[in-house]
mmCIF file of C-alpha atoms in Angstrom:
data_model
loop_
_atom_site.group_PDB
_atom_site.id
_atom_site.type_symbol
_atom_site.label_atom_id
_atom_site.label_comp_id
_atom_site.label_asym_id
_atom_site.label_seq_id
_atom_site.Cartn_x
_atom_site.Cartn_y
_atom_site.Cartn_z
ATOM 1 C CA UNK A 1 20.185 8.650 -12.558
ATOM 2 C CA UNK A 2 18.364 12.528 -13.924
ATOM 3 C CA UNK A 3 15.848 11.518 -16.957
ATOM 4 C CA UNK A 4 18.779 12.744 -19.471
ATOM 5 C CA UNK A 5 20.609 10.316 -18.593
ATOM 6 C CA UNK A 6 18.571 7.589 -18.394
ATOM 7 C CA UNK A 7 17.910 8.974 -21.733
ATOM 8 C CA UNK A 8 21.450 8.913 -23.073
ATOM 9 C CA UNK A 9 21.665 5.043 -21.377
ATOM 10 C CA UNK A 10 18.642 3.821 -23.080
ATOM 11 C CA UNK A 11 19.604 5.203 -25.988
ATOM 12 C CA UNK A 12 23.384 4.007 -26.192
ATOM 13 C CA UNK A 13 22.109 0.599 -24.749
ATOM 14 C CA UNK A 14 19.629 0.614 -27.908
ATOM 15 C CA UNK A 15 21.927 1.844 -31.024
ATOM 16 C CA UNK A 16 24.001 -1.172 -29.936
ATOM 17 C CA UNK A 17 21.961 -4.494 -28.745
ATOM 18 C CA UNK A 18 18.385 -3.377 -31.082
ATOM 19 C CA UNK A 19 20.454 -4.372 -34.494
ATOM 20 C CA UNK A 20 17.161 -3.037 -36.916
ATOM 21 C CA UNK A 21 18.134 -3.522 -39.905
ATOM 22 C CA UNK A 22 21.296 -0.259 -39.064
ATOM 23 C CA UNK A 23 18.620 1.499 -38.212
ATOM 24 C CA UNK A 24 19.237 4.409 -35.229
ATOM 25 C CA UNK A 25 19.738 7.360 -33.991
ATOM 26 C CA UNK A 26 22.455 7.911 -35.488
ATOM 27 C CA UNK A 27 20.501 7.773 -38.424
ATOM 28 C CA UNK A 28 17.551 9.579 -37.213
ATOM 29 C CA UNK A 29 15.721 6.870 -36.660
ATOM 30 C CA UNK A 30 14.232 6.507 -33.273
ATOM 31 C CA UNK A 31 13.903 8.652 -30.518
ATOM 32 C CA UNK A 32 13.678 7.787 -26.264
ATOM 33 C CA UNK A 33 11.793 9.714 -23.863
ATOM 34 C CA UNK A 34 12.104 9.380 -20.110
ATOM 35 C CA UNK A 35 9.016 10.178 -17.685
ATOM 36 C CA UNK A 36 8.080 9.334 -14.458
ATOM 37 C CA UNK A 37 6.252 6.443 -15.169
ATOM 38 C CA UNK A 38 8.400 4.722 -17.501
ATOM 39 C CA UNK A 39 9.923 6.249 -20.913
ATOM 40 C CA UNK A 40 8.559 6.157 -24.757
ATOM 41 C CA UNK A 41 10.148 4.882 -27.552
ATOM 42 C CA UNK A 42 9.453 7.411 -30.535
ATOM 43 C CA UNK A 43 10.045 5.727 -34.165
ATOM 44 C CA UNK A 44 10.357 7.682 -37.128
ATOM 45 C CA UNK A 45 7.907 6.856 -39.613
ATOM 46 C CA UNK A 46 7.915 5.584 -42.509
ATOM 47 C CA UNK A 47 10.169 3.263 -41.090
ATOM 48 C CA UNK A 48 11.933 0.027 -42.356
ATOM 49 C CA UNK A 49 11.493 -2.094 -39.413
ATOM 50 C CA UNK A 50 7.824 -3.359 -38.738
ATOM 51 C CA UNK A 51 6.164 -1.553 -35.793
ATOM 52 C CA UNK A 52 4.984 -4.464 -33.543
ATOM 53 C CA UNK A 53 4.842 -6.927 -30.502
ATOM 54 C CA UNK A 54 8.303 -8.823 -31.772
ATOM 55 C CA UNK A 55 10.293 -5.384 -31.719
ATOM 56 C CA UNK A 56 8.783 -4.619 -28.673
ATOM 57 C CA UNK A 57 9.503 -7.276 -26.645
ATOM 58 C CA UNK A 58 12.608 -6.717 -28.333
ATOM 59 C CA UNK A 59 12.721 -3.470 -26.839
ATOM 60 C CA UNK A 60 11.087 -4.392 -23.766
ATOM 61 C CA UNK A 61 14.391 -7.616 -23.536
ATOM 62 C CA UNK A 62 17.193 -4.706 -23.373
ATOM 63 C CA UNK A 63 16.048 -2.250 -21.207
ATOM 64 C CA UNK A 64 14.523 -4.027 -18.297
ATOM 65 C CA UNK A 65 18.070 -6.151 -17.985
ATOM 66 C CA UNK A 66 20.371 -2.827 -18.457
ATOM 67 C CA UNK A 67 17.544 -0.616 -16.275
ATOM 68 C CA UNK A 68 17.881 -3.399 -14.188
ATOM 69 C CA UNK A 69 18.207 -2.421 -10.317
ATOM 70 C CA UNK A 70 17.377 1.207 -10.662
ATOM 71 C CA UNK A 71 14.396 0.895 -12.424
ATOM 72 C CA UNK A 72 12.123 -2.484 -12.656
ATOM 73 C CA UNK A 73 10.242 -2.898 -16.788
ATOM 74 C CA UNK A 74 6.537 -3.912 -16.269
ATOM 75 C CA UNK A 75 6.003 -6.656 -18.904
ATOM 76 C CA UNK A 76 3.160 -6.008 -21.102
ATOM 77 C CA UNK A 77 1.658 -9.087 -22.836
ATOM 78 C CA UNK A 78 1.772 -6.730 -26.427
ATOM 79 C CA UNK A 79 2.656 -3.945 -27.421
ATOM 80 C CA UNK A 80 1.774 -0.763 -25.979
ATOM 81 C CA UNK A 81 0.723 2.171 -27.854
ATOM 82 C CA UNK A 82 0.256 5.441 -27.505
ATOM 83 C CA UNK A 83 -0.296 8.953 -28.698
ATOM 84 C CA UNK A 84 2.840 11.385 -28.546
ATOM 85 C CA UNK A 85 2.004 15.289 -27.985
ATOM 86 C CA UNK A 86 3.604 15.673 -31.251
ATOM 87 C CA UNK A 87 1.229 17.023 -34.464
ATOM 88 C CA UNK A 88 4.149 15.623 -37.286
ATOM 89 C CA UNK A 89 2.793 12.117 -38.649
ATOM 90 C CA UNK A 90 6.100 10.858 -38.790
ATOM 91 C CA UNK A 91 6.662 11.061 -34.823
ATOM 92 C CA UNK A 92 2.831 10.928 -33.892
ATOM 93 C CA UNK A 93 2.487 7.065 -31.659
ATOM 94 C CA UNK A 94 5.170 5.464 -29.582
ATOM 95 C CA UNK A 95 5.762 2.735 -27.762
ATOM 96 C CA UNK A 96 5.451 2.788 -23.674
ATOM 97 C CA UNK A 97 7.642 1.868 -21.415
ATOM 98 C CA UNK A 98 5.608 1.787 -18.203
ATOM 99 C CA UNK A 99 8.262 0.603 -14.938
ATOM 100 C CA UNK A 100 8.743 0.522 -11.224
ATOM 101 C CA UNK A 101 11.553 2.993 -9.607
ATOM 102 C CA UNK A 102 14.096 0.631 -7.417
ATOM 103 C CA UNK A 103 12.985 -3.258 -7.607
ATOM 104 C CA UNK A 104 10.229 -4.615 -5.604
ATOM 105 C CA UNK A 105 11.896 -5.864 -2.144
ATOM 106 C CA UNK A 106 10.663 -8.289 0.403
ATOM 107 C CA UNK A 107 8.566 -7.409 3.716
ATOM 108 C CA UNK A 108 10.224 -8.414 6.456
ATOM 109 C CA UNK A 109 8.213 -8.643 9.472
ATOM 110 C CA UNK A 110 9.739 -9.576 12.875
ATOM 111 C CA UNK A 111 6.042 -9.754 14.834
ATOM 112 C CA UNK A 112 3.524 -10.767 12.466
ATOM 113 C CA UNK A 113 0.751 -10.078 15.718
ATOM 114 C CA UNK A 114 2.099 -6.704 16.283
ATOM 115 C CA UNK A 115 2.523 -6.131 12.297
ATOM 116 C CA UNK A 116 -1.318 -7.007 11.825
ATOM 117 C CA UNK A 117 -2.644 -5.091 14.855
ATOM 118 C CA UNK A 118 -1.233 -1.984 12.789
ATOM 119 C CA UNK A 119 -2.604 -2.638 10.391
ATOM 120 C CA UNK A 120 -6.108 -0.036 9.756
ATOM 121 C CA UNK A 121 -9.259 -0.798 7.708
ATOM 122 C CA UNK A 122 -8.149 -3.980 5.070
ATOM 123 C CA UNK A 123 -5.480 -3.298 4.273
ATOM 124 C CA UNK A 124 -3.406 -6.298 2.580
ATOM 125 C CA UNK A 125 0.785 -5.447 2.550
ATOM 126 C CA UNK A 126 1.933 -8.113 -0.627
ATOM 127 C CA UNK A 127 5.655 -5.991 -0.618
ATOM 128 C CA UNK A 128 7.932 -2.779 0.629
ATOM 129 C CA UNK A 129 6.072 0.095 -0.819
ATOM 130 C CA UNK A 130 2.924 -2.418 -2.118
ATOM 131 C CA UNK A 131 -0.369 -2.670 -0.372
ATOM 132 C CA UNK A 132 -3.542 -3.495 -1.991
ATOM 133 C CA UNK A 133 -7.267 -2.934 -0.404
ATOM 134 C CA UNK A 134 -8.553 -5.234 0.073
ATOM 135 C CA UNK A 135 -12.042 -4.377 -0.655
ATOM 136 C CA UNK A 136 -11.131 -3.270 -3.951
ATOM 137 C CA UNK A 137 -10.054 -7.536 -4.566
ATOM 138 C CA UNK A 138 -12.797 -9.177 -5.497
ATOM 139 C CA UNK A 139 -11.563 -12.908 -5.751
ATOM 140 C CA UNK A 140 -7.555 -14.533 -5.345
ATOM 141 C CA UNK A 141 -5.862 -17.330 -7.176
ATOM 142 C CA UNK A 142 -2.205 -18.191 -5.517
ATOM 143 C CA UNK A 143 -0.827 -21.312 -7.680
ATOM 144 C CA UNK A 144 2.581 -22.799 -7.648
ATOM 145 C CA UNK A 145 4.079 -26.019 -7.510
ATOM 146 C CA UNK A 146 5.324 -28.276 -4.010
ATOM 147 C CA UNK A 147 7.842 -26.131 -1.955
ATOM 148 C CA UNK A 148 7.295 -23.204 -3.760
ATOM 149 C CA UNK A 149 6.069 -21.217 -0.773
ATOM 150 C CA UNK A 150 2.021 -21.337 -1.045
ATOM 151 C CA UNK A 151 1.532 -22.804 2.625
ATOM 152 C CA UNK A 152 3.659 -20.093 3.782
ATOM 153 C CA UNK A 153 2.306 -17.493 2.177
ATOM 154 C CA UNK A 154 -1.630 -18.271 2.909
ATOM 155 C CA UNK A 155 -1.403 -18.280 6.653
ATOM 156 C CA UNK A 156 0.499 -15.071 5.992
ATOM 157 C CA UNK A 157 -2.521 -14.279 4.659
ATOM 158 C CA UNK A 158 -4.869 -15.753 7.034
ATOM 159 C CA UNK A 159 -2.855 -14.139 10.044
ATOM 160 C CA UNK A 160 -4.070 -10.827 7.764
ATOM 161 C CA UNK A 161 -7.208 -11.149 7.023
ATOM 162 C CA UNK A 162 -8.205 -13.045 10.636
ATOM 163 C CA UNK A 163 -7.339 -8.921 11.716
ATOM 164 C CA UNK A 164 -10.924 -7.466 9.887
ATOM 165 C CA UNK A 165 -12.777 -10.626 8.380
ATOM 166 C CA UNK A 166 -15.082 -13.981 8.707
ATOM 167 C CA UNK A 167 -12.554 -16.634 7.935
ATOM 168 C CA UNK A 168 -13.871 -20.157 6.005
ATOM 169 C CA UNK A 169 -11.275 -22.350 5.893
ATOM 170 C CA UNK A 170 -11.474 -25.880 3.592
ATOM 171 C CA UNK A 171 -7.680 -27.513 4.109
ATOM 172 C CA UNK A 172 -7.754 -31.083 2.198
ATOM 173 C CA UNK A 173 -4.165 -32.190 3.370
ATOM 174 C CA UNK A 174 -5.460 -31.703 7.113
ATOM 175 C CA UNK A 175 -1.687 -29.598 7.482
ATOM 176 C CA UNK A 176 -0.387 -25.479 7.192
ATOM 177 C CA UNK A 177 -3.778 -23.928 7.578
ATOM 178 C CA UNK A 178 -5.685 -26.745 9.950
ATOM 179 C CA UNK A 179 -2.818 -25.417 12.651
ATOM 180 C CA UNK A 180 -3.622 -22.056 12.533
ATOM 181 C CA UNK A 181 -7.339 -21.900 12.435
ATOM 182 C CA UNK A 182 -6.589 -24.404 15.717
ATOM 183 C CA UNK A 183 -3.844 -22.342 17.587
ATOM 184 C CA UNK A 184 -6.118 -18.944 16.512
ATOM 185 C CA UNK A 185 -9.769 -20.863 17.256
ATOM 186 C CA UNK A 186 -10.952 -20.862 13.631
ATOM 187 C CA UNK A 187 -12.542 -23.675 12.427
ATOM 188 C CA UNK A 188 -10.855 -25.102 9.313
ATOM 189 C CA UNK A 189 -12.678 -28.327 6.687
ATOM 190 C CA UNK A 190 -10.221 -30.400 7.051
ATOM 191 C CA UNK A 191 -10.587 -34.798 6.260
ATOM 192 C CA UNK A 192 -11.033 -37.467 9.387
ATOM 193 C CA UNK A 193 -10.856 -41.281 8.926
ATOM 194 C CA UNK A 194 -13.907 -42.095 9.398
ATOM 195 C CA UNK A 195 -14.935 -40.581 6.457
ATOM 196 C CA UNK A 196 -14.829 -40.708 3.086
ATOM 197 C CA UNK A 197 -13.597 -38.245 0.671
ATOM 198 C CA UNK A 198 -17.127 -38.338 -0.897
ATOM 199 C CA UNK A 199 -18.551 -36.736 2.229
ATOM 200 C CA UNK A 200 -15.778 -34.153 2.621
ATOM 201 C CA UNK A 201 -16.365 -32.604 -0.498
ATOM 202 C CA UNK A 202 -20.100 -32.905 0.646
ATOM 203 C CA UNK A 203 -19.519 -31.134 3.952
ATOM 204 C CA UNK A 204 -17.496 -28.165 1.855
ATOM 205 C CA UNK A 205 -21.007 -27.684 -0.566
ATOM 206 C CA UNK A 206 -22.688 -27.140 3.172
ATOM 207 C CA UNK A 207 -19.959 -24.903 3.943
ATOM 208 C CA UNK A 208 -20.235 -22.695 0.391
ATOM 209 C CA UNK A 209 -24.375 -23.052 0.305
ATOM 210 C CA UNK A 210 -24.706 -21.691 3.829
ATOM 211 C CA UNK A 211 -22.398 -18.702 1.606
ATOM 212 C CA UNK A 212 -24.295 -18.748 -0.643
ATOM 213 C CA UNK A 213 -27.226 -17.647 1.236
ATOM 214 C CA UNK A 214 -25.758 -15.001 3.381
ATOM 215 C CA UNK A 215 -25.009 -13.576 0.266
ATOM 216 C CA UNK A 216 -28.515 -13.688 -0.654
ATOM 217 C CA UNK A 217 -29.322 -11.935 3.069
ATOM 218 C CA UNK A 218 -26.932 -8.904 2.590
ATOM 219 C CA UNK A 219 -28.655 -8.340 -1.950
ATOM 220 C CA UNK A 220 -31.661 -8.799 0.064
ATOM 221 C CA UNK A 221 -30.004 -5.548 3.721
ATOM 222 C CA UNK A 222 -28.742 -3.640 0.369
ATOM 223 C CA UNK A 223 -31.914 -3.596 -1.197
ATOM 224 C CA UNK A 224 -33.537 -1.883 2.294
ATOM 225 C CA UNK A 225 -30.340 0.204 3.359
ATOM 226 C CA UNK A 226 -27.891 0.614 0.723
ATOM 227 C CA UNK A 227 -25.212 2.489 3.158
ATOM 228 C CA UNK A 228 -25.029 -1.199 5.013
ATOM 229 C CA UNK A 229 -21.245 -2.037 5.987
ATOM 230 C CA UNK A 230 -20.495 -5.893 6.243
ATOM 231 C CA UNK A 231 -17.677 -7.724 7.775
ATOM 232 C CA UNK A 232 -15.601 -9.327 4.761
ATOM 233 C CA UNK A 233 -15.947 -12.525 3.993
ATOM 234 C CA UNK A 234 -12.853 -14.703 2.532
ATOM 235 C CA UNK A 235 -13.580 -18.956 1.276
ATOM 236 C CA UNK A 236 -10.131 -19.995 1.975
ATOM 237 C CA UNK A 237 -9.488 -23.454 0.285
ATOM 238 C CA UNK A 238 -6.173 -24.623 0.146
ATOM 239 C CA UNK A 239 -5.033 -27.554 -2.476
ATOM 240 C CA UNK A 240 -8.037 -27.549 -4.494
ATOM 241 C CA UNK A 241 -7.388 -29.537 -7.181
ATOM 242 C CA UNK A 242 -7.882 -32.402 -4.392
ATOM 243 C CA UNK A 243 -11.606 -30.892 -3.749
ATOM 244 C CA UNK A 244 -11.909 -31.768 -7.791
ATOM 245 C CA UNK A 245 -10.682 -35.267 -7.393
ATOM 246 C CA UNK A 246 -11.934 -38.852 -6.288
ATOM 247 C CA UNK A 247 -15.478 -37.531 -6.300
ATOM 248 C CA UNK A 248 -18.553 -37.938 -8.011
ATOM 249 C CA UNK A 249 -19.756 -36.125 -10.890
ATOM 250 C CA UNK A 250 -22.993 -34.594 -9.065
ATOM 251 C CA UNK A 251 -20.532 -34.160 -6.171
ATOM 252 C CA UNK A 252 -18.158 -32.587 -8.309
ATOM 253 C CA UNK A 253 -20.575 -30.578 -10.430
ATOM 254 C CA UNK A 254 -21.889 -28.961 -7.096
ATOM 255 C CA UNK A 255 -18.716 -28.161 -6.109
ATOM 256 C CA UNK A 256 -17.821 -26.261 -8.991
ATOM 257 C CA UNK A 257 -21.711 -24.279 -8.794
ATOM 258 C CA UNK A 258 -20.938 -23.041 -5.895
ATOM 259 C CA UNK A 259 -18.380 -21.710 -6.267
ATOM 260 C CA UNK A 260 -19.172 -20.231 -9.392
ATOM 261 C CA UNK A 261 -22.260 -18.557 -7.381
ATOM 262 C CA UNK A 262 -19.561 -17.635 -4.749
ATOM 263 C CA UNK A 263 -17.352 -16.118 -7.194
ATOM 264 C CA UNK A 264 -19.933 -14.742 -9.525
ATOM 265 C CA UNK A 265 -22.204 -12.449 -6.854
ATOM 266 C CA UNK A 266 -19.764 -12.203 -3.900
ATOM 267 C CA UNK A 267 -17.990 -9.119 -5.372
ATOM 268 C CA UNK A 268 -20.423 -6.557 -4.274
ATOM 269 C CA UNK A 269 -21.704 -8.080 -0.411
ATOM 270 C CA UNK A 270 -17.749 -8.815 0.362
ATOM 271 C CA UNK A 271 -17.771 -12.309 0.316
ATOM 272 C CA UNK A 272 -14.028 -13.045 -1.396
ATOM 273 C CA UNK A 273 -12.631 -16.654 -2.277
ATOM 274 C CA UNK A 274 -8.895 -17.534 -1.394
ATOM 275 C CA UNK A 275 -8.112 -20.242 -3.892
ATOM 276 C CA UNK A 276 -3.947 -22.290 -3.696
ATOM 277 C CA UNK A 277 -3.488 -24.700 -6.508
ATOM 278 C CA UNK A 278 -0.613 -25.945 -8.047
ATOM 279 C CA UNK A 279 -2.344 -25.510 -11.064
ATOM 280 C CA UNK A 280 -5.299 -24.159 -12.051
ATOM 281 C CA UNK A 281 -6.896 -25.687 -14.805
ATOM 282 C CA UNK A 282 -10.514 -26.959 -15.665
ATOM 283 C CA UNK A 283 -9.769 -29.900 -13.582
ATOM 284 C CA UNK A 284 -9.225 -27.523 -10.466
ATOM 285 C CA UNK A 285 -11.816 -24.327 -11.030
ATOM 286 C CA UNK A 286 -14.136 -23.788 -13.519
ATOM 287 C CA UNK A 287 -13.031 -21.243 -16.323
ATOM 288 C CA UNK A 288 -15.945 -17.992 -15.774
ATOM 289 C CA UNK A 289 -14.725 -18.436 -11.797
ATOM 290 C CA UNK A 290 -10.864 -18.764 -12.628
ATOM 291 C CA UNK A 291 -11.792 -15.220 -14.626
ATOM 292 C CA UNK A 292 -14.055 -13.381 -11.515
ATOM 293 C CA UNK A 293 -10.805 -13.307 -9.889
ATOM 294 C CA UNK A 294 -8.697 -9.904 -9.647
ATOM 295 C CA UNK A 295 -5.445 -11.050 -7.366
ATOM 296 C CA UNK A 296 -2.931 -13.481 -9.160
ATOM 297 C CA UNK A 297 -0.106 -14.966 -7.835
ATOM 298 C CA UNK A 298 2.410 -17.454 -9.448
ATOM 299 C CA UNK A 299 5.316 -19.219 -6.402
ATOM 300 C CA UNK A 300 7.882 -21.150 -7.224
ATOM 301 C CA UNK A 301 9.500 -21.791 -11.204
ATOM 302 C CA UNK A 302 8.168 -19.685 -13.851
ATOM 303 C CA UNK A 303 7.206 -20.842 -17.265
ATOM 304 C CA UNK A 304 5.024 -21.079 -20.182
ATOM 305 C CA UNK A 305 3.932 -24.488 -18.466
ATOM 306 C CA UNK A 306 3.111 -22.782 -15.094
ATOM 307 C CA UNK A 307 1.874 -19.161 -16.280
ATOM 308 C CA UNK A 308 -0.242 -20.528 -19.107
ATOM 309 C CA UNK A 309 -3.881 -20.524 -16.591
ATOM 310 C CA UNK A 310 -3.045 -17.439 -15.060
ATOM 311 C CA UNK A 311 -1.685 -15.654 -17.062
ATOM 312 C CA UNK A 312 -2.698 -17.105 -20.421
ATOM 313 C CA UNK A 313 -1.972 -13.147 -21.967
ATOM 314 C CA UNK A 314 1.589 -13.903 -21.120
ATOM 315 C CA UNK A 315 3.041 -15.268 -23.747
ATOM 316 C CA UNK A 316 6.792 -15.822 -22.471
ATOM 317 C CA UNK A 317 8.059 -14.319 -19.524
ATOM 318 C CA UNK A 318 11.447 -13.785 -20.711
ATOM 319 C CA UNK A 319 13.066 -10.095 -19.834
ATOM 320 C CA UNK A 320 11.056 -10.526 -15.881
ATOM 321 C CA UNK A 321 13.614 -10.802 -13.129
ATOM 322 C CA UNK A 322 12.632 -13.579 -11.278
ATOM 323 C CA UNK A 323 13.449 -13.044 -8.239
ATOM 324 C CA UNK A 324 14.891 -16.549 -6.174
ATOM 325 C CA UNK A 325 14.238 -18.543 -3.384
ATOM 326 C CA UNK A 326 10.786 -19.660 -1.480
ATOM 327 C CA UNK A 327 7.376 -17.253 -1.716
ATOM 328 C CA UNK A 328 8.822 -15.330 -4.643
ATOM 329 C CA UNK A 329 7.497 -15.470 -7.997
ATOM 330 C CA UNK A 330 5.055 -13.301 -10.271
ATOM 331 C CA UNK A 331 1.972 -11.168 -8.821
ATOM 332 C CA UNK A 332 -1.096 -9.373 -11.422
ATOM 333 C CA UNK A 333 -3.129 -7.076 -9.750
ATOM 334 C CA UNK A 334 -6.017 -5.498 -11.057
ATOM 335 C CA UNK A 335 -7.311 -2.931 -9.093
ATOM 336 C CA UNK A 336 -7.560 0.583 -10.212
ATOM 337 C CA UNK A 337 -4.835 1.752 -8.520
ATOM 338 C CA UNK A 338 -2.095 -0.257 -9.053
ATOM 339 C CA UNK A 339 0.001 -1.162 -12.268
ATOM 340 C CA UNK A 340 -2.265 -3.985 -13.542
ATOM 341 C CA UNK A 341 0.542 -5.467 -15.169
ATOM 342 C CA UNK A 342 2.751 -8.493 -14.609
ATOM 343 C CA UNK A 343 5.195 -8.053 -12.118
ATOM 344 C CA UNK A 344 8.106 -9.907 -10.051
ATOM 345 C CA UNK A 345 6.905 -11.095 -6.536
ATOM 346 C CA UNK A 346 8.308 -11.745 -2.879
ATOM 347 C CA UNK A 347 5.523 -12.640 0.038
ATOM 348 C CA UNK A 348 6.881 -11.516 3.368
ATOM 349 C CA UNK A 349 8.956 -13.296 5.897
ATOM 350 C CA UNK A 350 7.623 -13.215 9.087
ATOM 351 C CA UNK A 351 8.134 -14.694 13.286
ATOM 352 C CA UNK A 352 5.409 -15.921 14.924
ATOM 353 C CA UNK A 353 6.491 -14.345 18.632
#
């Protein structure tokens, strides 16, 4: 569809469904301008309707539904105002609705080994047309209920990261990540029958302490030679909540303190956290650590209850067309390159050969 066709389609739909006290384009109350990166809703003020978040979200709900699958309108936490080119006070402002052309599509990989070898640098492909630069990712938080595809998605990330990063893996369930580590020669910290839960988490704390020491060494090296390039380190912890339950207060506090140090100091020294949990409440992770992440993935059921920790500013996922199936959900990446909006996600599928 060309811009004029899209504009006409939007105007017709808004006139029919928006219902703002009878104000329409027929009464010259607003207009729409279509851009490459989205569209503008330009009200002519003064008007009988309030230019606020309620109106913005109503327009979003209408536009996202009717434009699918030609465009994916990106959900905003609040009203997104922009200045127009007009110098007339009546049309000097507009709501901006950014979009992606088409819809997110799953990356289907025939051979994961060959695929990883074909990547260059620190590439981390998430979907068709969405390739992240891992160097711009501080930390990663992945949430999802049982059966949502967390483990499958995590193993995909392990395969990709193994191509360029040093991995530290913690698997409290002694399950999928542990088997991946065995097959790829990567040591995995996991529970053992002859050790208590406190002993297991103490092992994790010792590993995190070694990582903090590495961070300090890298910081000292930077003081001598700022151009030094370090190999990325990824600390991967599956089922995070299992580590903070059923342990003594002292060990739990040590665990949270060490996580906090890695989260706060790791960015400049290329040390990253990859954290996986069914939820990210205060029992699983301190808020200060969660706020250091800039790649958020929510898999499985999408509702206010499941998104409240990773996407606290998202009042409702209404209007976002979330795909159905395992490894699907929502993603937000704040890397300065991709739109920071919350958008649908379909994690890659792959075959091991």
